[in-house]
Amino acid sequence: MSPRLIISKYVIERLSKLDTNEPTGCLYGLMYDGTLLVVGLSLEFFENEQKTYRQLLLQLPAEVELCGVIKFSETLSIESKPKEIFQDVDITDNPLFIVISKDKQIKAHFLVHDKFEETNYEVLQPEELWKQFIHVRLNTVLPLTCEATIAGVKNIMQNKRKKIASGQVSFHIDGTSIYLFGVASDVGVTGTSTEANIGELMDSLGPEQSSKKKKHSINKVEIVPVNLVLKTTKDMLSDKLVKTAVKMMTTQRKPAFCISMPLRVDTLAMIHRNTKLSELYTVLVEAACRSLRLLEHVLLEQLGQEGIGDGAGLRLPETFHFLPPEIGHFITRIVPKGIPDESMESDRRSLHEQLSLPQDRPIFRRGNAYTSNSAKLINPHEAIPVQPVKPDVAVALVRGRYTYHHYMQDNFNDDGWGCAYRSMQTIFSWFRFQGYSTNDIPTHRDIQQCLVNIGDKPSSFLGSKQWIGSTEVMFCLETILGVQSRIIFANTGSELLSYTPELVHHFERHGSPIMIGGGVLAHTILGVEYNSVTNDTRYLILDPHYTGVDDVTVVVSKGWCGWKNSDFWNKTAHYNLCLPQTKPAI
Amino acid sequence: MVRTVYSPEYCLQYLEQYASQENFVLGLILGQVTEARENIIHLARTPEEKNTDTGSESSYVSEKPEAVRNLLGVSEAWVADHAKHVTRMLPGGMFVQGIFITSDEDIFEDPNYFSKVKSVLNYTHKTLSVNQYMYANYPHSNERLILHMSTNTKVLTCKSIEVGVGKSTSIKNVDWKFVPKAQQWQRLDCYYEFDDVYPVIVKKSGISVKQQFQQILESAYKTIESSVMFIDGELKDGSEALEQLIKKKKPKNSVKSAQDTPKSMHVSLFVPFENSLPETVEYLECDGSIHFSGVVSSSVFMYPKATVSETIAAVKQDIIRSLASRFTMHCDALIDDNLLPEEKVCFNEPPRRVLVPVGSLYLCDYLFPGEAPAEALLSVKELLDLQITEGDVICDVETPADTSEFDALDRDTSSEELLATPQEASQFMYITGICFAMFVLVVSIFIHYYDSIAVCISRLLSRS
């Protein structure tokens, strides 16, 4: 019997945007409960006879596997090369075949006994996807010592994978007494009932949190942190118990270069909430092995380069997880530590192409990496209840992540004068999160110093409590980040209305937050909504004058982050807007 | 509250026997301190001092003893050395807790005698603290016991003093109680496994075995300290008493057999991977590797009311103490500490652990490769003042290393081809020798029959 088919809304949207001239695509999904859920896709160009999807697979969370082929055609015929992809589908006996016609009609088929059978599918909305699926994140450090040759690295990495797959290792869910054991042990799970599933565990870990935050939740992605432990004692009852007392053997051989480093494994798996904890062991083993393969790839790539073998050229691999909002699943990248993002552009460009992502902005730089813990609120506006879509209303929002900066943060009292500084910090955080910069967010003093340095302000400005406005924000962004800004003048609050199309365009084109200063107040604009029937504009405002604690429920319910009508602006005051512009980059 | 210690009754007979025979005897008090109770496990008379003035480290081979008749004649170093050797025989969680003395003087009243007692205990404390990995001094208190039996009155007095604090020590009374029934112990067993390969530079300076073992010990210490311990496959609450774990296990045990000795518990240790490694890639040019492998068998004995945390500490101590004991004994017996660079493969086989019965539990001893169990009888007699038979020694908790196993192990783990081992080298020599002999033979035959061969060849040539 062929499985039930569910396709993530993200995939449907990406499919509908694909250029139908592309040759072939691959589909990635996971199986649960007799259902195939398609969560991702990539394009396959068959360049240099390489199957790039094999490499990409290592960058996806464990459990997500190759599950089918996309074809841009009116017919069900299939050439030999895409057909080879079917051979690599292990997750199901019935690979999926999605055909997209010229008029973007999406039809799904299962391959059953060498015949394509058209099948119906359900679409899984993003909210449901994040509610039903949980990520498990395994973090551990494996000491690695081997000969500094390609064979040496390959050999040791294979040994590490074997060791992890042998059932000797155990996993520990951070902050709990739950341990997961492999085949080498007769128990699978301790610290909880064997029937418990991962969803129940999540609920038990933060019961008060989940009930309280249900109303205003922004952190949709749930991640269970796990670490690895190695059993160092032998099983007393085993028949294979070898009781040879400790001894030491020293072997001398030909001199060779060795490398020794801590190999940091940081890997994800995507599982349904109903997955039993006892089933988690094999998932984690697979996740660890994927990470080791990816690490091996990065090490070998470096060893293959010139000038590495003779000295300190080899760099530690560093793992980053990305959750681009367009694709709705994690992509993991491992890059050598200390190599600047700029010099790895071609790798990223091909990843953009493979995932059919925009080529005009960074998505996989270090700064773009997903962070779950931040001292400040990330994207509080996402906690605002979503309004139903109306046909005559156009909405344009900030794109990507930023942190909410406001009065009194960082143990710094700027109540009454620091609002523009805070707005500037919010903008700066956006550029950091979008990967444009790795600079730290400037403090008030850093901003003042910058303005003094460029001669805009006298040195007495340093340490003062003087306000700044849109032009100062523009100067700083240009000096510190190299970001150009557009300044818009509005003589009155009402005149601001006429600039709505400019604002819509800004969010669609650049997506950065806008700083607006008027009278004595500065605000951050995160989005605009234009109703073409009533000719009304509403503004999504992030207010830096907030002095309370960083609680998203308070921030949203009290309107510190929320939609404001045009009467929010003072009819008689002048307004200056600073619209930070982005440059095309990857 | 007065400190109370519980001792098996045979210790009383042991003391009385010496008190009635001789004037003066000194020995060590061995025991276990837990929150729940302090138990004495054994008293061991310090062997007669040898009259040779050398070697505190030398073994206790009894020569004709020149008996010390008086406490004042006792050498502090000798007692300390005894304590050091005895500690090697103690499982984790057990310590040398003090000294006993039988004499006709009142050692607590006479200032000369009492200062000698203090000096012996302080010297011992100092000696035992040299190697931290031996866990030789009881870590949670510095109060050591002094048990005295008067040879005249047979009156038993026990007091304690604090050691390692200088002169101002306060004397405290201790309530020493004899328990007629043999103490029950909860036994816990595990096999801790090592399997590590380190790259090394052999050529430069050779390898100091002592240093190498010290490094292994340090890293094992860190690893074991950071490990999580399970008892019978489960993570237990540290504050729970061991006997609770058993009661929980069999709730409906209708047949109450009081004599039923509790079963041994199995311990497993789980090591989280170190996060303290330096965040750098190290480059080394190395020409050798060290493979440290094998097991340390561990059996600890706990008072059943001891807590899980106390037990965990004891097991961890046991493994480290056992490693440290073996390494020290091995290095003391080494003739040359340096692994000579000419050697291609070199084995170091420290002595292995055997168990010896003492009362209702087991202490341990170590046998060097090739030593028979009878060797253990000797040290039990000398160090514990106890007579056991060869059959009492449990020799199979660990097995001696088989050197052929090394070769197999090495071929498995290292893809790098070994330089010829001595054995292979001699084989090579053998084959070369034969080849050379054959060559000589052929040449001599050729020379001998040169004329006829030349004729033959010329015929062959002319024919063709």
Short mmCIF file of N, CA and C in Angstrom, two decimals, chain B residues 112-229:
data_model
loop_
_atom_site.label_atom_id
_atom_site.label_comp_id
_atom_site.label_asym_id
_atom_site.label_seq_id
_atom_site.Cartn_x
_atom_site.Cartn_y
_atom_site.Cartn_z
N ASN B 112 55.55 12.04 76.74
CA ASN B 112 56.53 11.52 75.78
C ASN B 112 55.87 10.56 74.82
N TYR B 113 55.10 9.64 75.42
CA TYR B 113 54.45 8.64 74.59
C TYR B 113 53.40 9.27 73.69
N PHE B 114 52.63 10.21 74.28
CA PHE B 114 51.56 10.80 73.48
C PHE B 114 52.11 11.60 72.31
N SER B 115 53.22 12.30 72.53
CA SER B 115 53.77 13.08 71.42
C SER B 115 54.31 12.15 70.35
N LYS B 116 54.76 10.95 70.76
CA LYS B 116 55.21 9.97 69.77
C LYS B 116 54.02 9.49 68.92
N VAL B 117 52.89 9.24 69.61
CA VAL B 117 51.68 8.81 68.90
C VAL B 117 51.29 9.87 67.87
N LYS B 118 51.27 11.13 68.32
CA LYS B 118 50.92 12.23 67.42
C LYS B 118 51.88 12.27 66.24
N SER B 119 53.15 12.10 66.56
CA SER B 119 54.17 12.19 65.52
C SER B 119 53.99 11.06 64.49
N VAL B 120 53.65 9.86 64.98
CA VAL B 120 53.43 8.74 64.05
C VAL B 120 52.24 9.04 63.14
N LEU B 121 51.13 9.53 63.74
CA LEU B 121 49.93 9.79 62.94
C LEU B 121 50.15 10.93 61.95
N ASN B 122 50.85 11.97 62.40
CA ASN B 122 51.09 13.10 61.50
C ASN B 122 52.02 12.73 60.36
N TYR B 123 53.02 11.94 60.69
CA TYR B 123 53.96 11.52 59.65
C TYR B 123 53.23 10.67 58.61
N THR B 124 52.39 9.77 59.11
CA THR B 124 51.62 8.91 58.22
C THR B 124 50.70 9.75 57.32
N HIS B 125 50.04 10.71 57.94
CA HIS B 125 49.14 11.60 57.19
C HIS B 125 49.90 12.29 56.07
N LYS B 126 51.09 12.77 56.39
CA LYS B 126 51.89 13.49 55.41
C LYS B 126 52.32 12.55 54.27
N THR B 127 52.77 11.37 54.65
CA THR B 127 53.22 10.41 53.65
C THR B 127 52.08 10.02 52.71
N LEU B 128 50.91 9.80 53.30
CA LEU B 128 49.77 9.35 52.50
C LEU B 128 49.23 10.44 51.57
N SER B 129 49.51 11.70 51.91
CA SER B 129 48.95 12.75 51.07
C SER B 129 49.82 13.06 49.87
N VAL B 130 50.96 12.37 49.73
CA VAL B 130 51.86 12.65 48.61
C VAL B 130 51.20 12.36 47.27
N ASN B 131 50.60 11.20 47.17
CA ASN B 131 49.96 10.83 45.89
C ASN B 131 48.45 10.97 46.04
N GLN B 132 47.91 12.06 45.48
CA GLN B 132 46.47 12.33 45.67
C GLN B 132 45.61 11.24 45.03
N TYR B 133 46.14 10.59 43.98
CA TYR B 133 45.32 9.61 43.27
C TYR B 133 45.17 8.29 44.05
N MET B 134 45.90 8.18 45.16
CA MET B 134 45.74 6.99 46.00
C MET B 134 44.56 7.13 46.94
N TYR B 135 44.04 8.33 47.09
CA TYR B 135 42.97 8.60 48.06
C TYR B 135 43.30 7.92 49.39
N ALA B 136 44.52 8.13 49.86
CA ALA B 136 44.96 7.37 51.02
C ALA B 136 44.45 7.96 52.32
N ASN B 137 44.30 9.29 52.38
CA ASN B 137 43.75 9.89 53.58
C ASN B 137 42.24 10.05 53.42
N TYR B 138 41.52 9.71 54.48
CA TYR B 138 40.07 9.90 54.44
C TYR B 138 39.78 11.38 54.20
N PRO B 139 39.06 11.71 53.14
CA PRO B 139 39.01 13.11 52.72
C PRO B 139 38.13 14.03 53.59
N HIS B 140 37.16 13.48 54.30
CA HIS B 140 36.19 14.38 54.94
C HIS B 140 36.51 14.73 56.37
N SER B 141 37.52 14.12 56.94
CA SER B 141 37.88 14.46 58.32
C SER B 141 39.34 14.15 58.54
N ASN B 142 39.98 14.93 59.38
CA ASN B 142 41.38 14.69 59.69
C ASN B 142 41.56 14.07 61.07
N GLU B 143 40.45 13.61 61.65
CA GLU B 143 40.55 13.03 62.98
C GLU B 143 40.86 11.54 62.89
N ARG B 144 42.02 11.18 63.45
CA ARG B 144 42.45 9.78 63.37
C ARG B 144 42.31 9.11 64.74
N LEU B 145 42.04 7.82 64.68
CA LEU B 145 41.79 7.07 65.91
C LEU B 145 43.08 6.59 66.56
N ILE B 146 43.05 6.57 67.88
CA ILE B 146 44.13 5.93 68.64
C ILE B 146 43.45 4.96 69.60
N LEU B 147 43.70 3.70 69.39
CA LEU B 147 43.08 2.68 70.24
C LEU B 147 44.19 2.07 71.09
N HIS B 148 43.95 2.05 72.37
CA HIS B 148 45.01 1.54 73.24
C HIS B 148 44.47 0.43 74.15
N MET B 149 45.21 -0.67 74.24
CA MET B 149 44.86 -1.69 75.22
C MET B 149 46.05 -1.86 76.16
N SER B 150 45.76 -1.71 77.40
CA SER B 150 46.81 -1.84 78.40
C SER B 150 47.14 -3.32 78.58
N THR B 151 48.40 -3.65 78.53
CA THR B 151 48.78 -5.05 78.70
C THR B 151 48.59 -5.49 80.14
N ASN B 152 48.60 -4.53 81.06
CA ASN B 152 48.39 -4.89 82.45
C ASN B 152 46.93 -5.11 82.76
N THR B 153 46.13 -4.10 82.46
CA THR B 153 44.74 -4.13 82.90
C THR B 153 43.80 -4.66 81.83
N LYS B 154 44.28 -4.78 80.61
CA LYS B 154 43.45 -5.14 79.45
C LYS B 154 42.33 -4.14 79.21
N VAL B 155 42.50 -2.95 79.77
CA VAL B 155 41.48 -1.91 79.57
C VAL B 155 41.68 -1.27 78.21
N LEU B 156 40.56 -1.08 77.51
CA LEU B 156 40.62 -0.54 76.15
C LEU B 156 40.20 0.93 76.17
N THR B 157 41.01 1.79 75.60
CA THR B 157 40.66 3.21 75.52
C THR B 157 40.79 3.64 74.06
N CYS B 158 39.83 4.45 73.62
CA CYS B 158 39.95 4.96 72.25
C CYS B 158 39.74 6.47 72.26
N LYS B 159 40.64 7.15 71.61
CA LYS B 159 40.53 8.62 71.48
C LYS B 159 40.87 8.99 70.05
N SER B 160 40.61 10.26 69.72
CA SER B 160 40.99 10.71 68.38
C SER B 160 41.73 12.02 68.47
N ILE B 161 42.62 12.23 67.55
CA ILE B 161 43.27 13.54 67.44
C ILE B 161 43.22 13.98 65.98
N GLU B 162 43.34 15.29 65.83
CA GLU B 162 43.34 15.84 64.48
C GLU B 162 44.78 15.85 63.96
N VAL B 163 44.94 15.40 62.72
CA VAL B 163 46.29 15.39 62.15
C VAL B 163 46.45 16.50 61.12
N GLY B 164 47.69 16.82 60.86
CA GLY B 164 48.00 17.81 59.82
C GLY B 164 47.65 19.22 60.21
N VAL B 165 47.55 19.52 61.51
CA VAL B 165 47.18 20.88 61.91
C VAL B 165 48.22 21.52 62.83
N GLY B 166 49.39 20.87 62.95
CA GLY B 166 50.40 21.45 63.81
C GLY B 166 50.26 20.92 65.23
N LYS B 167 50.67 21.74 66.19
CA LYS B 167 50.81 21.20 67.54
C LYS B 167 49.51 21.19 68.34
N SER B 168 48.69 22.18 68.09
CA SER B 168 47.50 22.33 68.93
C SER B 168 46.41 21.35 68.55
N THR B 169 46.60 20.10 68.91
CA THR B 169 45.57 19.13 68.60
C THR B 169 44.75 18.85 69.86
N SER B 170 43.47 18.79 69.65
CA SER B 170 42.61 18.47 70.78
C SER B 170 42.35 16.97 70.78
N ILE B 171 42.31 16.41 71.97
CA ILE B 171 42.04 14.98 72.10
C ILE B 171 40.56 14.81 72.36
N LYS B 172 39.95 13.91 71.62
CA LYS B 172 38.52 13.65 71.83
C LYS B 172 38.32 12.18 72.20
N ASN B 173 37.32 11.98 73.02
CA ASN B 173 36.99 10.61 73.37
C ASN B 173 36.20 9.94 72.25
N VAL B 174 36.44 8.67 72.08
CA VAL B 174 35.72 7.92 71.07
C VAL B 174 35.12 6.68 71.72
N ASP B 175 33.89 6.41 71.36
CA ASP B 175 33.20 5.24 71.89
C ASP B 175 33.41 4.07 70.94
N TRP B 176 34.21 3.11 71.39
CA TRP B 176 34.53 1.95 70.54
C TRP B 176 33.63 0.79 70.94
N LYS B 177 32.80 0.33 70.00
CA LYS B 177 31.84 -0.73 70.35
C LYS B 177 32.13 -1.98 69.53
N PHE B 178 32.03 -3.13 70.22
CA PHE B 178 32.20 -4.38 69.49
C PHE B 178 30.82 -4.93 69.13
N VAL B 179 30.71 -5.40 67.90
CA VAL B 179 29.44 -5.95 67.44
C VAL B 179 29.63 -7.46 67.31
N PRO B 180 28.82 -8.24 68.00
CA PRO B 180 29.02 -9.69 67.96
C PRO B 180 28.74 -10.29 66.58
N LYS B 181 27.71 -9.76 65.93
CA LYS B 181 27.35 -10.35 64.64
C LYS B 181 28.23 -9.77 63.54
N ALA B 182 28.56 -10.60 62.59
CA ALA B 182 29.38 -10.12 61.48
C ALA B 182 28.62 -9.05 60.70
N GLN B 183 29.33 -8.01 60.39
CA GLN B 183 28.72 -6.90 59.64
C GLN B 183 28.37 -7.36 58.22
N GLN B 184 27.17 -6.97 57.81
CA GLN B 184 26.81 -7.25 56.41
C GLN B 184 27.28 -6.10 55.53
N TRP B 185 27.71 -6.47 54.35
CA TRP B 185 28.19 -5.45 53.41
C TRP B 185 27.44 -5.56 52.10
N GLN B 186 27.18 -4.42 51.52
CA GLN B 186 26.61 -4.43 50.18
C GLN B 186 27.76 -4.35 49.20
N ARG B 187 27.86 -5.37 48.37
CA ARG B 187 28.95 -5.39 47.41
C ARG B 187 28.50 -4.76 46.09
N LEU B 188 29.40 -3.98 45.47
CA LEU B 188 29.11 -3.40 44.16
C LEU B 188 30.28 -3.69 43.23
N ASP B 189 29.98 -4.17 42.05
CA ASP B 189 31.04 -4.57 41.12
C ASP B 189 30.95 -3.82 39.80
N CYS B 190 32.09 -3.61 39.23
CA CYS B 190 32.11 -3.17 37.83
C CYS B 190 33.46 -3.46 37.18
N TYR B 191 33.44 -3.44 35.87
CA TYR B 191 34.68 -3.52 35.10
C TYR B 191 34.81 -2.22 34.34
N TYR B 192 35.81 -1.46 34.69
CA TYR B 192 36.03 -0.21 33.97
C TYR B 192 37.01 -0.48 32.84
N GLU B 193 36.64 -0.05 31.66
CA GLU B 193 37.43 -0.41 30.49
C GLU B 193 38.21 0.78 29.93
N PHE B 194 39.46 0.53 29.58
CA PHE B 194 40.27 1.55 28.91
C PHE B 194 40.59 1.08 27.50
N ASP B 195 40.58 2.01 26.59
CA ASP B 195 41.00 1.68 25.22
C ASP B 195 41.38 2.99 24.53
N ASP B 196 42.55 3.48 24.82
CA ASP B 196 42.94 4.79 24.30
C ASP B 196 44.24 4.69 23.52
N VAL B 197 44.30 5.44 22.44
CA VAL B 197 45.53 5.50 21.66
C VAL B 197 46.00 6.95 21.63
N TYR B 198 47.25 7.17 22.01
CA TYR B 198 47.81 8.52 21.96
C TYR B 198 49.01 8.51 21.03
N PRO B 199 49.12 9.56 20.20
CA PRO B 199 50.35 9.68 19.41
C PRO B 199 51.46 10.25 20.30
N VAL B 200 52.69 9.78 20.08
CA VAL B 200 53.80 10.30 20.90
C VAL B 200 55.06 10.47 20.06
N ILE B 201 55.94 11.24 20.59
CA ILE B 201 57.25 11.36 19.97
C ILE B 201 58.20 10.47 20.77
N VAL B 202 58.65 9.40 20.15
CA VAL B 202 59.49 8.43 20.84
C VAL B 202 60.95 8.83 20.70
N LYS B 203 61.32 9.18 19.47
CA LYS B 203 62.73 9.35 19.11
C LYS B 203 63.45 10.37 19.96
N LYS B 204 62.80 11.52 20.12
CA LYS B 204 63.46 12.63 20.77
C LYS B 204 64.09 12.21 22.09
N SER B 205 63.27 11.70 22.97
CA SER B 205 63.79 11.46 24.31
C SER B 205 63.40 10.10 24.83
N GLY B 206 62.80 9.31 23.99
CA GLY B 206 62.26 8.06 24.50
C GLY B 206 61.04 8.40 25.32
N ILE B 207 60.48 7.41 25.97
CA ILE B 207 59.30 7.67 26.75
C ILE B 207 59.54 7.26 28.19
N SER B 208 59.28 8.18 29.09
CA SER B 208 59.37 7.81 30.49
C SER B 208 58.07 7.10 30.86
N VAL B 209 58.21 5.86 31.25
CA VAL B 209 57.03 5.06 31.58
C VAL B 209 56.27 5.70 32.72
N LYS B 210 57.04 6.19 33.69
CA LYS B 210 56.43 6.80 34.85
C LYS B 210 55.58 7.99 34.45
N GLN B 211 56.17 8.85 33.60
CA GLN B 211 55.45 10.04 33.16
C GLN B 211 54.20 9.67 32.37
N GLN B 212 54.36 8.68 31.52
CA GLN B 212 53.25 8.27 30.68
C GLN B 212 52.10 7.75 31.55
N PHE B 213 52.44 6.94 32.54
CA PHE B 213 51.40 6.42 33.43
C PHE B 213 50.76 7.56 34.23
N GLN B 214 51.58 8.53 34.61
CA GLN B 214 51.04 9.66 35.35
C GLN B 214 50.03 10.40 34.51
N GLN B 215 50.35 10.59 33.22
CA GLN B 215 49.41 11.28 32.33
C GLN B 215 48.12 10.50 32.17
N ILE B 216 48.25 9.20 32.03
CA ILE B 216 47.07 8.36 31.88
C ILE B 216 46.21 8.46 33.14
N LEU B 217 46.89 8.45 34.28
CA LEU B 217 46.19 8.53 35.55
C LEU B 217 45.43 9.85 35.68
N GLU B 218 46.09 10.93 35.28
CA GLU B 218 45.45 12.24 35.38
C GLU B 218 44.23 12.31 34.49
N SER B 219 44.37 11.81 33.27
CA SER B 219 43.22 11.91 32.37
C SER B 219 42.11 10.96 32.81
N ALA B 220 42.49 9.78 33.33
CA ALA B 220 41.46 8.86 33.83
C ALA B 220 40.73 9.48 35.02
N TYR B 221 41.48 10.18 35.85
CA TYR B 221 40.88 10.83 37.01
C TYR B 221 39.81 11.82 36.56
N LYS B 222 40.17 12.66 35.59
CA LYS B 222 39.22 13.67 35.10
C LYS B 222 37.98 13.00 34.53
N THR B 223 38.22 11.98 33.71
CA THR B 223 37.10 11.30 33.06
C THR B 223 36.18 10.66 34.08
N ILE B 224 36.77 9.95 35.02
CA ILE B 224 35.95 9.21 35.98
C ILE B 224 35.20 10.18 36.90
N GLU B 225 35.87 11.25 37.29
CA GLU B 225 35.18 12.23 38.14
C GLU B 225 33.96 12.81 37.44
N SER B 226 34.05 13.00 36.11
CA SER B 226 32.94 13.63 35.40
C SER B 226 31.85 12.63 35.02
N SER B 227 32.08 11.36 35.32
CA SER B 227 31.13 10.37 34.82
C SER B 227 29.88 10.26 35.68
N VAL B 228 28.85 9.73 35.08
CA VAL B 228 27.58 9.52 35.75
C VAL B 228 27.49 8.04 36.08
N MET B 229 27.06 7.72 37.30
CA MET B 229 27.05 6.31 37.69
C MET B 229 25.64 5.77 37.84
#
